[in-house]
Short mmCIF file of C-alpha atoms and ligand atoms in Angstrom, two decimals:
data_model
loop_
_atom_site.label_atom_id
_atom_site.label_comp_id
_atom_site.label_asym_id
_atom_site.label_seq_id
_atom_site.Cartn_x
_atom_site.Cartn_y
_atom_site.Cartn_z
CA MET A 1193 -108.57 -0.57 43.94
CA ASN A 1194 -108.21 -2.32 40.66
CA GLN A 1195 -110.97 -4.55 39.39
CA ASN A 1196 -109.41 -6.29 36.43
CA SER A 1197 -111.04 -9.49 37.57
CA ALA A 1198 -114.50 -8.26 36.59
CA VAL A 1199 -116.40 -11.00 34.76
CA SER A 1200 -118.12 -10.35 31.45
CA PRO A 1201 -120.75 -7.74 32.12
CA GLU A 1202 -124.32 -8.67 31.67
CA THR A 1203 -127.38 -6.50 31.64
CA GLU A 1204 -130.26 -7.15 34.01
CA LEU A 1205 -131.87 -9.22 31.25
CA GLY A 1206 -128.86 -11.51 31.17
CA GLN A 1207 -127.57 -10.14 27.88
CA PRO A 1208 -124.01 -8.92 27.50
CA GLY A 1209 -123.85 -5.15 27.88
CA PRO A 1210 -121.33 -2.34 28.26
CA SER A 1211 -119.48 -2.33 31.55
CA ARG A 1212 -120.37 0.22 34.17
CA LYS A 1213 -117.77 1.84 36.37
CA VAL A 1214 -117.82 2.14 40.13
CA PHE A 1215 -115.80 4.58 42.23
CA ILE A 1216 -115.60 3.69 45.92
CA LYS A 1217 -114.44 6.32 48.37
CA THR A 1218 -113.29 4.54 51.52
CA TYR A 1219 -113.15 6.34 54.85
CA GLY A 1220 -111.76 5.00 58.14
CA CYS A 1221 -110.26 1.74 59.21
CA GLN A 1222 -108.78 -1.36 57.55
CA MET A 1223 -112.11 -3.13 57.96
CA ASN A 1224 -113.65 -0.55 55.66
CA VAL A 1225 -110.80 -1.08 53.19
CA TYR A 1226 -111.56 -4.82 53.29
CA ASP A 1227 -115.31 -4.18 52.94
CA SER A 1228 -114.74 -1.88 49.94
CA GLY A 1229 -112.77 -4.65 48.25
CA ARG A 1230 -115.54 -7.16 48.89
CA MET A 1231 -118.20 -4.75 47.59
CA SER A 1232 -116.15 -4.19 44.48
CA GLU A 1233 -116.00 -7.97 43.94
CA ALA A 1234 -119.74 -8.30 44.48
CA LEU A 1235 -120.35 -5.57 41.90
CA ALA A 1236 -117.96 -7.18 39.39
CA GLY A 1237 -120.57 -9.91 38.99
CA GLU A 1238 -122.99 -7.18 37.85
CA GLY A 1239 -120.57 -5.89 35.23
CA TYR A 1240 -119.06 -3.07 37.26
CA VAL A 1241 -115.38 -2.31 36.80
CA ALA A 1242 -113.66 -0.26 39.50
CA THR A 1243 -112.22 3.11 38.59
CA ASP A 1244 -109.99 5.53 40.47
CA ASP A 1245 -111.54 8.46 38.59
CA MET A 1246 -114.87 9.62 40.00
CA GLN A 1247 -115.57 11.61 36.82
CA GLU A 1248 -115.93 8.45 34.72
CA ALA A 1249 -118.01 6.53 37.29
CA ASP A 1250 -121.61 5.42 36.79
CA LEU A 1251 -121.88 4.53 40.45
CA VAL A 1252 -120.22 6.28 43.39
CA LEU A 1253 -120.17 4.58 46.78
CA LEU A 1254 -119.16 6.39 49.94
CA ASN A 1255 -118.01 3.66 52.35
CA THR A 1256 -118.22 5.71 55.49
CA CYS A 1257 -116.72 5.73 58.97
CA HIS A 1258 -118.47 7.14 62.05
CA ILE A 1259 -115.43 7.41 64.31
CA ARG A 1260 -114.25 10.92 63.56
CA GLU A 1261 -115.89 14.16 64.60
CA LYS A 1262 -118.78 15.39 62.47
CA ALA A 1263 -118.54 12.22 60.33
CA ALA A 1264 -122.18 12.36 59.25
CA GLU A 1265 -121.98 16.06 58.35
CA LYS A 1266 -118.93 15.39 56.17
CA VAL A 1267 -120.87 12.67 54.35
CA TYR A 1268 -123.81 15.03 53.77
CA SER A 1269 -121.55 17.68 52.31
CA ALA A 1270 -119.93 15.07 49.98
CA LEU A 1271 -123.46 14.02 48.96
CA GLY A 1272 -124.28 17.63 48.05
CA ARG A 1273 -121.41 17.60 45.54
CA LEU A 1274 -122.52 14.21 44.17
CA ARG A 1275 -126.08 15.50 43.73
CA ASP A 1276 -124.72 18.19 41.40
CA MET A 1277 -122.82 15.55 39.41
CA LYS A 1278 -125.95 13.44 39.19
CA ASN A 1279 -127.98 16.36 37.86
CA GLU A 1280 -125.36 16.99 35.16
CA ARG A 1281 -125.27 13.32 34.14
CA GLN A 1282 -129.01 13.06 34.03
CA ALA A 1283 -129.14 16.14 31.78
CA GLU A 1284 -126.82 14.19 29.43
CA GLY A 1285 -129.12 11.15 29.63
CA ARG A 1286 -126.53 9.04 31.48
CA GLU A 1287 -127.01 6.83 34.53
CA PHE A 1288 -125.36 8.01 37.71
CA MET A 1289 -126.14 6.25 40.97
CA ILE A 1290 -125.08 7.17 44.49
CA GLY A 1291 -124.73 4.75 47.41
CA VAL A 1292 -123.82 5.26 51.05
CA THR A 1293 -122.40 2.25 52.89
CA GLY A 1294 -120.53 1.63 56.15
CA CYS A 1295 -121.08 2.94 59.64
CA VAL A 1296 -122.68 6.32 58.82
CA ALA A 1297 -125.19 4.42 56.64
CA GLN A 1298 -125.97 2.16 59.59
CA ALA A 1299 -126.29 5.04 62.05
CA GLU A 1300 -128.31 7.42 59.85
CA GLY A 1301 -130.42 4.97 57.78
CA GLU A 1302 -133.56 6.59 56.30
CA GLU A 1303 -132.36 10.02 57.42
CA ILE A 1304 -129.83 9.96 54.58
CA ILE A 1305 -132.59 9.68 51.97
CA ARG A 1306 -134.59 12.38 53.73
CA ARG A 1307 -131.69 14.84 53.74
CA ALA A 1308 -130.13 13.75 50.44
CA PRO A 1309 -132.91 12.43 48.15
CA SER A 1310 -130.47 11.95 45.25
CA VAL A 1311 -129.01 8.93 47.09
CA ASP A 1312 -130.12 5.63 45.54
CA VAL A 1313 -129.00 3.07 48.12
CA VAL A 1314 -128.08 3.08 51.80
CA ILE A 1315 -126.50 -0.19 52.91
CA GLY A 1316 -125.13 -1.11 56.36
CA PRO A 1317 -121.89 -3.00 57.03
CA GLN A 1318 -123.75 -6.28 57.61
CA THR A 1319 -125.79 -6.17 54.41
CA TYR A 1320 -123.45 -5.08 51.64
CA HIS A 1321 -123.64 -8.52 49.99
CA ARG A 1322 -127.16 -7.38 49.02
CA LEU A 1323 -125.80 -4.29 47.24
CA PRO A 1324 -126.26 -5.62 43.65
CA GLU A 1325 -129.90 -6.46 44.42
CA ALA A 1326 -130.46 -3.05 46.02
CA LEU A 1327 -129.06 -1.29 42.95
CA LYS A 1328 -131.41 -3.24 40.70
CA ARG A 1329 -134.36 -2.21 42.86
CA ALA A 1330 -133.18 1.40 42.98
CA ARG A 1331 -133.06 1.53 39.18
CA SER A 1332 -136.83 1.26 39.19
CA GLY A 1333 -136.84 4.71 40.83
CA GLN A 1334 -137.23 3.82 44.50
CA SER A 1335 -134.38 4.57 46.93
CA VAL A 1336 -133.40 1.49 48.96
CA VAL A 1337 -132.36 1.52 52.62
CA ASP A 1338 -131.04 -1.83 53.87
CA THR A 1339 -129.50 -1.59 57.32
CA GLU A 1340 -131.20 -4.56 58.97
CA TYR A 1341 -128.73 -7.06 60.37
CA ALA A 1342 -128.72 -9.87 57.86
CA VAL A 1343 -129.95 -13.23 59.07
CA GLU A 1344 -127.90 -14.93 56.38
CA ASP A 1345 -124.14 -14.78 56.67
CA LYS A 1346 -122.90 -12.12 54.26
CA PHE A 1347 -119.57 -13.90 53.77
CA GLU A 1348 -121.40 -16.92 52.33
CA HIS A 1349 -123.02 -14.62 49.76
CA LEU A 1350 -119.96 -12.75 48.60
CA PRO A 1351 -117.85 -13.87 45.65
CA ASP A 1352 -114.53 -15.63 46.14
CA GLN A 1353 -111.98 -13.05 47.28
CA SER A 1354 -109.05 -15.22 46.18
CA LYS A 1355 -109.97 -14.72 42.51
CA THR A 1356 -109.31 -10.99 42.83
CA ALA A 1357 -106.12 -11.56 44.78
CA SER A 1358 -104.92 -13.92 42.08
CA THR A 1359 -105.57 -11.47 39.26
CA LYS A 1360 -103.92 -8.62 41.10
CA ARG A 1361 -101.04 -10.83 42.35
CA ASN A 1362 -101.43 -9.44 45.86
CA VAL A 1363 -98.80 -10.59 48.31
CA THR A 1364 -100.70 -9.38 51.37
CA ALA A 1365 -104.39 -9.62 52.14
CA PHE A 1366 -106.84 -8.80 54.87
CA LEU A 1367 -109.20 -11.49 56.10
CA THR A 1368 -112.11 -10.51 58.33
CA VAL A 1369 -112.56 -13.10 61.09
CA GLN A 1370 -114.71 -11.15 63.54
CA GLU A 1371 -117.04 -8.16 63.45
CA GLY A 1372 -118.78 -5.96 65.97
CA CYS A 1373 -118.10 -5.19 69.60
CA ASP A 1374 -119.72 -5.84 72.97
CA LYS A 1375 -117.33 -3.71 75.02
CA PHE A 1376 -119.26 -0.41 74.93
CA CYS A 1377 -116.42 1.97 75.64
CA THR A 1378 -118.24 5.17 76.51
CA PHE A 1379 -116.65 7.22 73.70
CA CYS A 1380 -117.25 4.77 70.87
CA VAL A 1381 -120.03 4.25 68.33
CA VAL A 1382 -118.85 0.87 67.00
CA PRO A 1383 -121.18 -1.29 69.16
CA TYR A 1384 -124.09 0.75 67.77
CA THR A 1385 -123.00 0.84 64.13
CA ARG A 1386 -121.38 -2.59 63.71
CA GLY A 1387 -123.55 -4.48 66.20
CA SER A 1388 -122.54 -7.11 68.73
CA GLU A 1389 -119.52 -9.40 68.40
CA ILE A 1390 -119.79 -12.17 65.85
CA SER A 1391 -117.06 -14.59 64.84
CA ARG A 1392 -116.76 -16.37 61.52
CA SER A 1393 -116.39 -20.14 61.75
CA LEU A 1394 -112.99 -21.83 61.81
CA GLU A 1395 -113.82 -23.74 58.66
CA GLN A 1396 -114.86 -20.63 56.74
CA ILE A 1397 -111.70 -18.75 57.74
CA VAL A 1398 -109.34 -21.63 56.96
CA ARG A 1399 -111.00 -22.17 53.58
CA GLU A 1400 -110.69 -18.48 52.66
CA ALA A 1401 -107.09 -18.35 53.91
CA GLU A 1402 -106.10 -21.43 51.87
CA LYS A 1403 -107.64 -19.95 48.74
CA LEU A 1404 -105.84 -16.66 49.26
CA VAL A 1405 -102.51 -18.42 49.75
CA SER A 1406 -102.99 -20.57 46.66
CA ALA A 1407 -103.68 -17.31 44.78
CA GLY A 1408 -100.25 -15.97 45.83
CA VAL A 1409 -100.91 -14.24 49.16
CA ARG A 1410 -97.94 -14.62 51.54
CA GLU A 1411 -99.04 -12.42 54.45
CA LEU A 1412 -102.48 -12.46 56.02
CA THR A 1413 -103.80 -9.85 58.44
CA LEU A 1414 -106.78 -11.11 60.40
CA LEU A 1415 -109.25 -8.30 60.95
CA GLY A 1416 -111.90 -7.61 63.54
CA GLN A 1417 -113.16 -4.61 65.49
CA ASN A 1418 -112.25 -6.74 68.48
CA VAL A 1419 -110.23 -9.39 66.73
CA ASN A 1420 -108.93 -11.14 69.84
CA ALA A 1421 -112.51 -11.73 70.99
CA TRP A 1422 -112.74 -14.24 68.09
CA HIS A 1423 -113.99 -17.61 69.27
CA ALA A 1424 -115.46 -20.66 67.61
CA GLU A 1425 -115.95 -24.35 68.00
CA GLY A 1426 -113.18 -26.63 66.82
CA GLU A 1427 -113.56 -29.83 64.81
CA THR A 1428 -114.33 -31.84 67.96
CA GLY A 1429 -116.56 -29.23 69.60
CA GLU A 1430 -113.83 -27.63 71.76
CA GLN A 1431 -113.86 -23.85 72.30
CA LEU A 1432 -111.16 -22.07 70.32
CA GLY A 1433 -109.77 -18.56 70.64
CA LEU A 1434 -107.65 -16.38 68.38
CA GLY A 1435 -104.42 -18.05 69.56
CA ASP A 1436 -105.77 -21.43 68.40
CA LEU A 1437 -106.80 -19.92 65.08
CA LEU A 1438 -103.29 -18.55 64.52
CA TYR A 1439 -101.72 -21.96 65.25
CA ARG A 1440 -104.17 -23.53 62.79
CA LEU A 1441 -103.45 -20.98 60.04
CA SER A 1442 -99.69 -21.31 60.55
CA ASP A 1443 -99.98 -24.86 59.12
CA ILE A 1444 -101.04 -23.59 55.69
CA PRO A 1445 -98.20 -24.38 53.27
CA GLY A 1446 -96.94 -21.28 51.46
CA LEU A 1447 -98.18 -18.78 54.05
CA LYS A 1448 -95.23 -16.86 55.44
CA ARG A 1449 -96.63 -14.20 57.75
CA LEU A 1450 -99.59 -13.60 60.04
CA ARG A 1451 -100.81 -10.44 61.73
CA TYR A 1452 -104.03 -9.44 63.44
CA THR A 1453 -105.74 -6.19 64.41
CA THR A 1454 -107.40 -4.56 66.45
CA SER A 1455 -107.12 -6.05 69.92
CA HIS A 1456 -108.62 -5.23 73.30
CA PRO A 1457 -106.28 -5.72 76.27
CA ARG A 1458 -108.91 -7.74 78.14
CA ASP A 1459 -109.03 -10.37 75.39
CA MET A 1460 -105.26 -11.05 75.29
CA ASP A 1461 -105.42 -14.55 76.77
CA ASP A 1462 -102.59 -16.99 77.59
CA ARG A 1463 -103.03 -18.99 74.39
CA LEU A 1464 -102.67 -15.88 72.27
CA ILE A 1465 -99.51 -14.88 74.13
CA GLU A 1466 -98.19 -18.44 73.63
CA ALA A 1467 -98.81 -18.04 69.91
CA HIS A 1468 -96.53 -14.97 69.96
CA ARG A 1469 -93.91 -17.11 71.73
CA ASP A 1470 -94.17 -20.14 69.43
CA LEU A 1471 -95.01 -18.90 65.95
CA ASP A 1472 -92.15 -17.21 64.13
CA MET A 1473 -94.55 -16.34 61.33
CA LEU A 1474 -96.73 -14.30 63.72
CA MET A 1475 -95.10 -10.93 63.19
CA PRO A 1476 -93.67 -9.20 66.28
CA TYR A 1477 -95.88 -6.13 66.01
CA LEU A 1478 -99.03 -5.66 68.05
CA HIS A 1479 -101.60 -2.88 67.97
CA LEU A 1480 -102.91 -2.79 71.52
CA PRO A 1481 -104.95 0.35 72.27
CA VAL A 1482 -105.00 1.64 75.85
CA GLN A 1483 -106.59 5.13 75.34
CA SER A 1484 -105.50 6.59 78.70
CA GLY A 1485 -103.01 5.98 81.49
CA SER A 1486 -105.33 7.21 84.26
CA ASP A 1487 -107.38 4.60 86.14
CA ARG A 1488 -110.07 7.19 86.82
CA ILE A 1489 -110.43 7.95 83.10
CA LEU A 1490 -110.15 4.29 82.07
CA LYS A 1491 -113.08 3.60 84.41
CA ALA A 1492 -115.10 6.47 82.95
CA MET A 1493 -114.28 5.12 79.48
CA ASN A 1494 -115.54 1.66 80.58
CA ARG A 1495 -112.30 0.08 79.41
CA ARG A 1496 -112.56 -2.49 82.22
CA HIS A 1497 -108.85 -2.60 83.00
CA LYS A 1498 -106.41 -0.44 84.92
CA ALA A 1499 -103.17 1.10 83.69
CA ALA A 1500 -101.16 -1.39 85.79
CA ASP A 1501 -103.04 -4.32 84.17
CA TYR A 1502 -102.08 -3.03 80.74
CA ILE A 1503 -98.42 -2.57 81.69
CA ALA A 1504 -98.30 -6.06 83.24
CA LEU A 1505 -99.87 -7.48 80.09
CA VAL A 1506 -97.26 -5.78 77.91
CA GLU A 1507 -94.53 -7.25 80.13
CA ARG A 1508 -95.98 -10.76 79.70
CA ILE A 1509 -96.17 -10.33 75.93
CA ARG A 1510 -92.60 -9.03 75.79
CA ALA A 1511 -91.39 -11.92 77.95
CA ALA A 1512 -92.96 -14.30 75.39
CA ARG A 1513 -91.68 -12.40 72.34
CA PRO A 1514 -88.84 -10.02 73.25
CA ASP A 1515 -88.60 -8.37 69.82
CA ILE A 1516 -92.27 -7.36 69.74
CA ALA A 1517 -93.04 -3.70 68.96
CA LEU A 1518 -96.16 -2.04 70.28
CA SER A 1519 -98.58 0.34 68.65
CA GLY A 1520 -101.41 2.07 70.50
CA ASP A 1521 -104.41 4.41 70.39
CA PHE A 1522 -104.85 7.38 72.73
CA ILE A 1523 -107.67 9.81 73.43
CA VAL A 1524 -106.81 13.02 75.26
CA GLY A 1525 -109.32 15.31 76.94
CA PHE A 1526 -111.98 12.72 77.76
CA PRO A 1527 -114.67 14.39 79.94
CA GLY A 1528 -113.29 15.00 83.43
CA GLU A 1529 -109.63 14.49 82.44
CA THR A 1530 -107.38 16.62 84.66
CA GLU A 1531 -103.74 17.53 84.13
CA GLU A 1532 -102.92 14.81 86.66
CA ASP A 1533 -104.83 12.22 84.60
CA PHE A 1534 -103.01 13.37 81.50
CA GLN A 1535 -99.66 13.10 83.27
CA ALA A 1536 -100.57 9.46 84.03
CA THR A 1537 -101.01 8.89 80.28
CA LEU A 1538 -97.58 10.39 79.59
CA ARG A 1539 -96.08 8.13 82.28
CA LEU A 1540 -97.70 5.06 80.72
CA VAL A 1541 -96.29 5.98 77.32
CA GLU A 1542 -92.82 6.43 78.84
CA THR A 1543 -93.10 3.05 80.55
CA VAL A 1544 -94.38 1.06 77.57
CA GLY A 1545 -92.49 2.70 74.68
CA TYR A 1546 -94.41 2.65 71.39
CA ALA A 1547 -93.08 2.05 67.89
CA GLN A 1548 -96.19 3.64 66.40
CA ALA A 1549 -99.32 5.31 67.78
CA PHE A 1550 -102.55 7.04 66.87
CA SER A 1551 -103.71 9.86 69.14
CA PHE A 1552 -106.75 12.10 69.01
CA LYS A 1553 -108.61 14.77 70.93
CA TYR A 1554 -111.80 13.44 72.47
CA SER A 1555 -114.90 14.46 70.55
CA SER A 1556 -118.47 13.61 71.50
CA ARG A 1557 -120.40 11.03 69.53
CA PRO A 1558 -124.15 11.54 69.84
CA GLY A 1559 -125.78 8.56 71.52
CA THR A 1560 -122.67 7.47 73.44
CA PRO A 1561 -122.53 7.83 77.25
CA GLY A 1562 -119.43 10.04 77.02
CA ALA A 1563 -121.41 12.71 75.19
CA ASP A 1564 -123.66 13.16 78.27
CA MET A 1565 -120.86 13.21 80.85
CA PRO A 1566 -120.11 16.40 82.77
CA ASP A 1567 -116.84 18.35 82.73
CA HIS A 1568 -116.02 18.41 79.06
CA VAL A 1569 -112.45 19.62 78.57
CA PRO A 1570 -112.05 22.92 76.67
CA ASP A 1571 -110.76 22.45 73.15
CA GLU A 1572 -107.60 24.54 73.66
CA VAL A 1573 -106.63 22.34 76.64
CA LYS A 1574 -107.21 19.19 74.57
CA ALA A 1575 -105.12 20.62 71.73
CA GLU A 1576 -102.25 21.53 74.05
CA ARG A 1577 -102.26 18.07 75.69
CA LEU A 1578 -102.43 16.34 72.33
CA ALA A 1579 -99.39 18.30 71.12
CA ARG A 1580 -97.40 17.21 74.21
CA LEU A 1581 -98.47 13.58 73.82
CA GLN A 1582 -97.70 13.51 70.10
CA GLU A 1583 -94.25 14.99 70.66
CA LEU A 1584 -93.46 12.12 73.02
CA LEU A 1585 -94.98 9.46 70.76
CA LEU A 1586 -93.16 10.81 67.72
CA SER A 1587 -89.83 10.79 69.54
CA GLN A 1588 -90.44 7.13 70.46
CA GLN A 1589 -91.39 6.31 66.87
CA HIS A 1590 -88.19 7.90 65.54
CA ALA A 1591 -86.10 6.19 68.20
CA PHE A 1592 -87.61 2.84 67.21
CA ALA A 1593 -86.87 3.43 63.52
CA ARG A 1594 -83.27 4.44 64.34
CA SER A 1595 -82.85 1.32 66.49
CA CYS A 1596 -83.51 -0.77 63.35
CA VAL A 1597 -80.49 0.68 61.49
CA GLY A 1598 -77.74 -1.94 61.24
CA LYS A 1599 -80.12 -4.85 61.89
CA THR A 1600 -80.48 -7.73 59.43
CA ILE A 1601 -84.14 -8.55 58.96
CA ASP A 1602 -86.50 -10.56 56.79
CA LEU A 1603 -88.21 -8.44 54.17
CA LEU A 1604 -91.33 -9.59 52.34
CA LEU A 1605 -91.20 -7.98 48.89
CA GLU A 1606 -94.56 -6.42 48.03
CA LYS A 1607 -94.17 -4.19 44.98
CA PRO A 1608 -91.74 -2.41 42.67
CA GLY A 1609 -90.27 0.86 43.97
CA ARG A 1610 -90.18 4.16 42.12
CA LEU A 1611 -86.61 3.80 40.87
CA PRO A 1612 -85.41 1.10 38.43
CA GLY A 1613 -84.25 -2.01 40.30
CA GLN A 1614 -85.84 -0.83 43.53
CA LEU A 1615 -88.36 -2.94 45.43
CA ILE A 1616 -90.56 -2.12 48.40
CA GLY A 1617 -91.23 -4.61 51.17
CA ARG A 1618 -92.50 -4.75 54.73
CA SER A 1619 -90.38 -5.32 57.78
CA PRO A 1620 -91.70 -7.60 60.53
CA TRP A 1621 -92.70 -4.37 62.33
CA LEU A 1622 -94.87 -3.16 59.44
CA GLN A 1623 -92.38 -0.55 58.25
CA SER A 1624 -92.09 0.10 54.54
CA VAL A 1625 -88.53 -0.70 53.40
CA ASN A 1626 -86.86 0.28 50.08
CA VAL A 1627 -84.17 -2.02 48.73
CA ASP A 1628 -82.24 -2.50 45.48
CA ALA A 1629 -82.34 -6.20 44.70
CA LYS A 1630 -81.73 -8.41 41.67
CA ASP A 1631 -82.93 -11.92 40.80
CA VAL A 1632 -85.81 -11.79 43.25
CA GLU A 1633 -89.57 -11.71 42.80
CA ILE A 1634 -92.49 -9.97 44.46
CA GLY A 1635 -93.64 -12.36 47.18
CA ASP A 1636 -90.08 -13.50 48.05
CA THR A 1637 -88.74 -12.98 51.54
CA ILE A 1638 -85.12 -11.84 51.52
CA LYS A 1639 -82.56 -10.94 54.16
CA VAL A 1640 -81.68 -7.26 54.15
CA ARG A 1641 -79.63 -4.95 56.35
CA ILE A 1642 -81.28 -1.67 57.31
CA THR A 1643 -79.00 1.21 56.28
CA GLY A 1644 -81.03 4.30 57.04
CA THR A 1645 -84.34 5.94 57.87
CA GLY A 1646 -86.56 8.25 55.83
CA PRO A 1647 -89.64 10.24 56.90
CA ASN A 1648 -92.03 7.31 56.42
CA SER A 1649 -89.87 4.37 55.42
CA LEU A 1650 -86.52 2.65 55.87
CA PHE A 1651 -83.70 1.96 53.42
CA ALA A 1652 -81.87 -1.33 53.16
CA GLU A 1653 -79.31 -3.33 51.21
CA VAL A 1654 -79.37 -7.04 50.49
CA ALA A 1655 -77.54 -8.80 53.30
S1 SF4 B 2558 -113.42 -2.08 72.31
FE1 SF4 B 2558 -112.93 -0.79 70.54
S2 SF4 B 2558 -114.64 -1.05 69.11
FE2 SF4 B 2558 -115.34 -1.82 71.11
S3 SF4 B 2558 -116.37 -0.08 72.08
FE3 SF4 B 2558 -114.24 -0.03 72.78
S4 SF4 B 2558 -113.13 1.31 71.31
FE4 SF4 B 2558 -115.14 0.75 70.38
#
């Protein structure tokens, strides 16, 4: 993260002072990446400049994720290392502050200060707009824990994201439209750490999107833990869903591409599927987690749909947008999963065909219903099933990449490549594509022909 847009630093007394540097370590999902960017912008107003080098930082923030196994323990061990750095800095008479933000901050709260007293601030995902204020209070020597859900809307209190995008000449940007989750899947901590579903207003989103586009953004990815649960009132009081929002955003002059993530199958309504049919600028790539192909396990996971519902949904989406590529999430070895259940997952994968996927062994999250379920699957069984699943998913991923060779596609140019004259862009299916091109600019969309595949990207020539 680059923070060249930092305004003139001022001390707490309002006098110009030397800039401080902040290093943000981001764990987890794209929403955390977005949140880290917004925190960095909020801190720019306090004179902080972002750095990629922790050694030169005056403030280190760990923007944490609670999804993976032993997430909290990993944060505590990172805090042990930061405590040693803080002791060294203090011996040199220099300021060094430590903050914990994100989902582990929300879940652990005061416990973080108890176990790691060198931490100065603990801020939850809903309150990070109050980070500058918390740092000021912490400088007086008192650690600050702020994980209460904010009554005020944090987005109204954060600085204008488009200013950063403009300075950095970003072509793509994330835009959070929804946060939290009411689904309570039995393996997941998100409803406890991010709270219940809230949607930002149509007006707020459109305003932010327009500013980003006027700052040079050409592709917007709408973010939400449950993004397709977004809903709001329209200008005349009508109820709008994510499909309506996409139609509305597609009218913004200069915007070329739209994406959204992450979706729950139950919230894929007709209007959203129509948007995939009607809007060329809505990219034909959809991340639609299913987790398991066994109805028994889906029920135990509280996913509230069956495997056949998911497959039928995919068929409807493909009928509306035949070139759409699917990405998914899978958990193997959920409590009670038998070989037969696992075989049902493999069958679902064969039926759907994924261009990309994320798959994990189940691991218990304290406080979730899954943790208390009987019949936990032995780790070696989980590992063996995961290997089989990943082999299948990887073969589908490679087959999808190979199927692109020879196709002529639109490529949105995002940044220079490593070699002179080379540029890197994104395909409609989110693949990174290298191309040699002249007389074009970052932000242009050009026609290219895919000529080959690499381990993590594609190669193309101008068509
Ligand atoms: S829908 Fe997603 S975020 Fe919500 S509980 Fe389930 S897995 Fe977690």
